[in-house]
Coordinates of C-alpha atoms and ligand atoms in Angstrom, one line a residue:
S12 CA -16.3 6.8 10.3
S13 CA -12.5 7.2 10.3
L14 CA -10.4 4.2 9.7
L15 CA -7.0 5.9 10.3
E16 CA -6.1 9.1 12.1
V17 CA -2.7 10.7 12.0
K18 CA -2.2 13.2 14.8
N19 CA 0.6 15.7 15.1
L20 CA 3.0 13.3 13.6
F21 CA 6.8 14.0 13.6
K22 CA 9.5 11.9 12.1
S23 CA 13.2 12.6 12.1
Y24 CA 16.2 10.5 11.0
G25 CA 19.7 10.7 12.6
T26 CA 20.8 12.5 15.8
G27 CA 22.7 15.6 16.7
E28 CA 24.2 17.6 13.8
A29 CA 23.0 14.9 11.3
R30 CA 19.4 15.0 12.5
V31 CA 16.9 15.6 9.7
E32 CA 13.3 16.3 10.4
V33 CA 11.2 14.8 7.6
L34 CA 7.6 15.0 8.9
K35 CA 6.8 18.2 10.8
G36 CA 3.4 17.9 12.5
I37 CA 1.1 15.9 10.1
D38 CA -2.6 15.6 10.8
L39 CA -4.6 13.5 8.4
T40 CA -7.8 11.4 8.6
V41 CA -8.6 8.5 6.3
A42 CA -12.2 7.5 6.3
A43 CA -13.4 4.0 5.6
G44 CA -13.7 3.8 1.8
D45 CA -11.7 6.9 1.3
T46 CA -9.4 7.3 -1.8
I47 CA -6.6 9.7 -1.3
A48 CA -3.8 10.9 -3.7
L49 CA -0.8 12.0 -1.8
V50 CA 1.1 14.5 -3.9
G51 CA 4.0 17.0 -3.7
P52 CA 7.6 17.5 -4.7
S53 CA 10.3 14.9 -4.4
G54 CA 11.7 14.9 -0.8
A55 CA 8.5 16.3 0.7
G56 CA 8.1 13.3 3.0
K57 CA 5.3 11.4 1.1
S58 CA 7.0 8.0 1.3
T59 CA 8.0 8.5 4.9
L60 CA 4.4 9.3 5.8
L61 CA 3.1 6.3 3.9
H62 CA 5.6 4.1 5.8
V63 CA 4.5 5.4 9.2
M64 CA 0.8 5.1 8.3
G65 CA 1.6 1.5 7.3
T66 CA 3.5 0.9 10.5
I67 CA 6.7 -0.1 8.6
D68 CA 8.4 2.9 10.4
R69 CA 7.7 4.2 13.9
P70 CA 7.2 8.0 14.3
T71 CA 9.4 10.2 16.5
S72 CA 6.3 11.6 18.1
G73 CA 2.6 11.9 17.6
D74 CA 0.0 9.2 17.1
V75 CA -1.6 7.0 14.5
L76 CA -5.0 5.6 15.4
F77 CA -6.4 2.6 13.5
D78 CA -10.1 1.9 14.3
G79 CA -9.6 4.2 17.3
E80 CA -6.6 2.3 18.7
K81 CA -3.1 3.8 19.1
I82 CA -1.2 1.2 17.1
F83 CA 2.3 2.3 18.0
N84 CA 1.6 1.3 21.6
L85 CA 2.0 -2.2 20.3
A86 CA 5.4 -3.9 20.6
D87 CA 7.2 -4.9 17.4
Q88 CA 5.7 -8.4 17.1
P89 CA 2.1 -7.6 17.7
L90 CA 2.6 -4.5 15.5
A91 CA 3.8 -6.8 12.6
A92 CA 0.8 -9.1 13.1
F93 CA -1.6 -6.1 13.0
R94 CA 0.1 -4.8 9.8
N95 CA -0.1 -8.2 8.1
R96 CA -3.8 -8.5 8.7
S97 CA -4.9 -4.9 8.3
I98 CA -2.7 -3.2 5.7
G99 CA -1.7 -4.0 2.1
F100 CA 1.3 -2.4 0.3
V101 CA 2.1 -1.9 -3.4
F102 CA 5.4 -0.3 -4.3
Q103 CA 6.8 1.2 -7.5
F104 CA 8.8 -2.0 -8.0
H105 CA 6.8 -5.1 -7.5
H106 CA 9.2 -7.0 -5.1
L107 CA 7.8 -10.3 -6.2
L108 CA 9.9 -13.4 -5.5
P109 CA 11.5 -14.3 -8.8
E110 CA 11.7 -18.1 -8.3
F111 CA 8.0 -18.5 -7.5
S112 CA 5.0 -18.5 -9.8
A113 CA 2.4 -15.7 -9.7
L114 CA 0.1 -18.1 -7.8
E115 CA 2.8 -18.8 -5.2
N116 CA 3.6 -15.2 -4.8
V117 CA 0.0 -14.3 -4.1
M118 CA -0.5 -17.2 -1.7
M119 CA 2.7 -16.5 0.2
P120 CA 1.3 -14.1 2.8
L121 CA -1.5 -16.6 3.7
L122 CA 0.9 -19.5 3.8
I123 CA 3.2 -17.6 6.1
G124 CA 0.2 -16.7 8.2
G125 CA -0.3 -20.5 8.7
E126 CA -3.4 -21.1 6.7
K127 CA -4.2 -24.4 4.9
R128 CA -2.7 -24.7 1.5
S129 CA -6.0 -25.5 -0.2
R130 CA -7.6 -22.4 1.2
C131 CA -4.6 -20.2 0.3
E132 CA -4.7 -21.5 -3.2
G133 CA -8.4 -20.9 -3.7
R134 CA -8.2 -17.4 -2.4
A135 CA -5.1 -16.6 -4.5
L136 CA -6.7 -18.0 -7.7
K137 CA -9.8 -15.8 -7.1
L138 CA -7.6 -12.7 -6.6
L139 CA -5.6 -13.5 -9.7
K140 CA -8.9 -13.8 -11.6
D141 CA -10.1 -10.5 -10.2
V142 CA -6.9 -8.8 -11.5
G143 CA -7.3 -10.4 -14.9
L144 CA -4.5 -12.9 -14.7
S145 CA -6.2 -16.3 -14.7
H146 CA -4.1 -17.2 -17.8
R147 CA -0.8 -16.4 -16.0
V148 CA -1.0 -18.3 -12.7
T149 CA 2.0 -20.6 -13.3
H150 CA 4.2 -17.9 -14.8
R151 CA 7.2 -16.5 -12.9
P152 CA 7.6 -12.7 -12.5
G153 CA 10.3 -12.7 -15.2
E154 CA 7.9 -14.2 -17.7
L155 CA 5.3 -11.4 -17.1
S156 CA 5.0 -7.9 -18.5
G157 CA 5.5 -4.9 -16.1
G158 CA 1.8 -4.3 -15.9
E159 CA 1.2 -8.0 -15.2
Q160 CA 3.8 -8.0 -12.5
Q161 CA 2.2 -5.1 -10.8
R162 CA -1.2 -6.8 -11.0
V163 CA 0.3 -9.8 -9.2
A164 CA 1.7 -7.4 -6.6
I165 CA -1.8 -5.9 -6.2
A166 CA -3.4 -9.4 -5.8
R167 CA -0.7 -10.2 -3.2
A168 CA -1.4 -7.0 -1.3
L169 CA -5.1 -7.9 -1.1
V170 CA -4.9 -11.6 -0.3
R171 CA -5.3 -11.1 3.5
E172 CA -8.3 -8.7 2.9
P173 CA -6.7 -5.6 4.4
K174 CA -8.9 -2.5 5.3
L175 CA -6.2 -0.2 3.9
L176 CA -4.2 -0.3 0.7
L177 CA -1.1 1.9 0.6
A178 CA 0.6 2.3 -2.7
D179 CA 3.9 4.2 -3.4
E180 CA 4.1 5.3 -7.1
P181 CA 2.4 2.1 -8.2
T182 CA 2.5 3.1 -11.9
G183 CA 5.8 5.0 -11.7
N184 CA 7.6 2.3 -13.6
L185 CA 4.9 1.7 -16.3
D186 CA 4.2 3.2 -19.7
M187 CA 1.1 5.4 -20.1
K188 CA -1.3 2.8 -21.4
T189 CA -0.3 0.2 -18.9
S190 CA -0.6 2.8 -16.1
E191 CA -4.2 3.6 -17.2
E192 CA -5.1 -0.1 -17.0
V193 CA -3.6 -0.4 -13.5
H194 CA -5.5 2.7 -12.4
A195 CA -8.7 1.3 -13.7
L196 CA -8.0 -1.9 -11.8
L197 CA -7.3 -0.1 -8.6
Y198 CA -10.6 1.9 -8.9
E199 CA -12.5 -1.3 -9.6
I200 CA -11.0 -3.1 -6.6
Q201 CA -11.9 -0.1 -4.4
R202 CA -15.5 -0.1 -5.7
N203 CA -15.9 -3.8 -5.2
T204 CA -14.3 -4.1 -1.8
G205 CA -14.8 -0.6 -0.1
I206 CA -11.2 -0.7 0.9
S207 CA -9.5 2.6 1.7
L208 CA -6.8 3.6 -0.7
V209 CA -3.9 6.0 -0.2
I210 CA -1.6 6.4 -3.2
V211 CA 1.5 8.5 -3.6
T212 CA 1.6 9.6 -7.1
H213 CA 3.0 12.1 -9.6
N214 CA 0.4 11.0 -12.1
E215 CA -2.3 13.8 -12.5
Q216 CA -4.7 11.4 -14.0
L217 CA -4.5 8.9 -11.2
A218 CA -4.8 11.8 -8.6
A219 CA -7.9 13.1 -10.5
G220 CA -9.6 9.8 -10.1
M221 CA -9.3 9.8 -6.4
A222 CA -11.9 11.4 -4.0
R223 CA -9.3 13.5 -2.2
T224 CA -5.9 15.0 -2.8
V225 CA -3.5 15.7 0.0
R226 CA -0.5 17.9 -0.9
M227 CA 2.7 17.8 1.1
V228 CA 5.6 20.3 0.9
D229 CA 8.7 20.1 3.2
G230 CA 7.3 17.7 5.8
K231 CA 3.9 19.4 6.1
V232 CA 0.4 19.0 4.6
V233 CA -0.2 22.3 2.8
E234 CA -3.5 21.4 1.1
A235 CA -6.1 18.7 1.9
A236 CA -9.3 18.5 -0.1
Ligands
ADP306 P1 9.1 11.9 -0.9 O1 8.5 10.5 -0.9 O2 8.1 13.0 -0.8 O3 10.0 12.1 -2.1 P2 10.7 10.9 1.3 O4 9.7 10.6 2.4 O5 11.2 9.8 0.4 O6 10.0 12.0 0.4 O7 11.9 11.6 1.8 C1 11.9 12.8 2.6 C2 13.2 13.2 3.1 O8 13.6 12.3 4.1 C3 14.3 13.2 2.1 O9 15.1 14.3 2.3 C4 15.1 12.0 2.4 O10 16.4 12.1 2.0 C5 14.9 11.8 3.9 N1 14.9 10.4 4.3 C6 14.1 9.4 4.0 N2 14.4 8.2 4.5 C7 15.5 8.4 5.2 C8 16.3 7.6 6.1 N3 16.1 6.3 6.3 N4 17.4 8.2 6.7 C9 17.7 9.5 6.5 N5 16.9 10.4 5.7 C10 15.9 9.8 5.1
ADP307 P1 -18.0 -11.6 -5.8 O1 -18.6 -10.5 -6.6 O2 -16.9 -12.4 -6.4 O3 -19.1 -12.5 -5.1 P2 -17.3 -9.5 -3.9 O4 -17.6 -8.5 -5.0 O5 -18.0 -9.4 -2.6 O6 -17.3 -11.0 -4.5 O7 -15.8 -9.3 -3.6 C1 -14.8 -9.4 -4.6 C2 -13.6 -10.0 -4.0 O8 -13.0 -9.1 -3.1 C3 -13.8 -11.3 -3.2 O9 -12.8 -12.2 -3.5 C4 -13.6 -10.8 -1.7 O10 -13.1 -11.9 -0.9 C5 -12.7 -9.7 -1.9 N1 -12.7 -8.7 -0.8 C6 -13.7 -8.3 -0.1 N2 -13.3 -7.4 0.7 C7 -12.0 -7.2 0.6 C8 -11.0 -6.4 1.1 N3 -11.2 -5.5 2.1 N4 -9.7 -6.5 0.7 C9 -9.4 -7.3 -0.3 N5 -10.3 -8.2 -0.9 C10 -11.6 -8.1 -0.4

């Protein structure tokens, strides 16, 4: 069944002379458990599409349905609550909080969500173990390698058990060997949890490991397999 449906989506920035149309009628379905590599040249609109799918950005027109519901009918606050419980994000740069430990960074979304500290800690420790970082829980981001930082970011993205994980060039800042390890981790997480994955990537190897490839050019999907 489809988890997320993008229907005739348009997105533009600016007004009048300065108006730029970035998404020009996108249709895309993400099934439960799907793995999609979103590829295409720089400026094609991949990040913008990912942001709208993740409800970080509202579309100019068109719909996004999540479990059959039109999510942009929600006002900003309920939309943020929906996003926090349903969607995880991983970016090219990890965006971890530098003054907090790996454990605290992973716990943070749960703590902010108002859960008990002991439960947050247990869940975060399990996730850090799942990403191979049991020996790094008290380290701060600055004391971790690039690959380890990205593993912490992945654990944090999963801590609220989202149905959809959206990643924007998650290995774009890593060397080849570390990228391969992070790819293997993402595949393993997908197999173990059945989560749906959409990853923007220029990495052919990462794209090849995904079930589907969706190619964008100039704000449109030109190829979807
Ligand atoms: P990609 O991820 O495929 O490289 P993006 O979605 O980042 O493409 O960008 C697509 C186009 O949208 C680019 O021309 C970019 O300059 C423009 N764009 C993205 N965000 C904004 C914004 N906030 N304001 C104006 N233009 C933007
Ligand atoms: P285990 O093998 O440790 O008994 P599972 O293989 O069922 O556990 O799940 C592995 C981990 O993935 C567990 O910590 C579980 O809470 C977590 N998990 C399950 N579903 C999701 C999801 N959709 N997103 C993130 N984590 C999930």
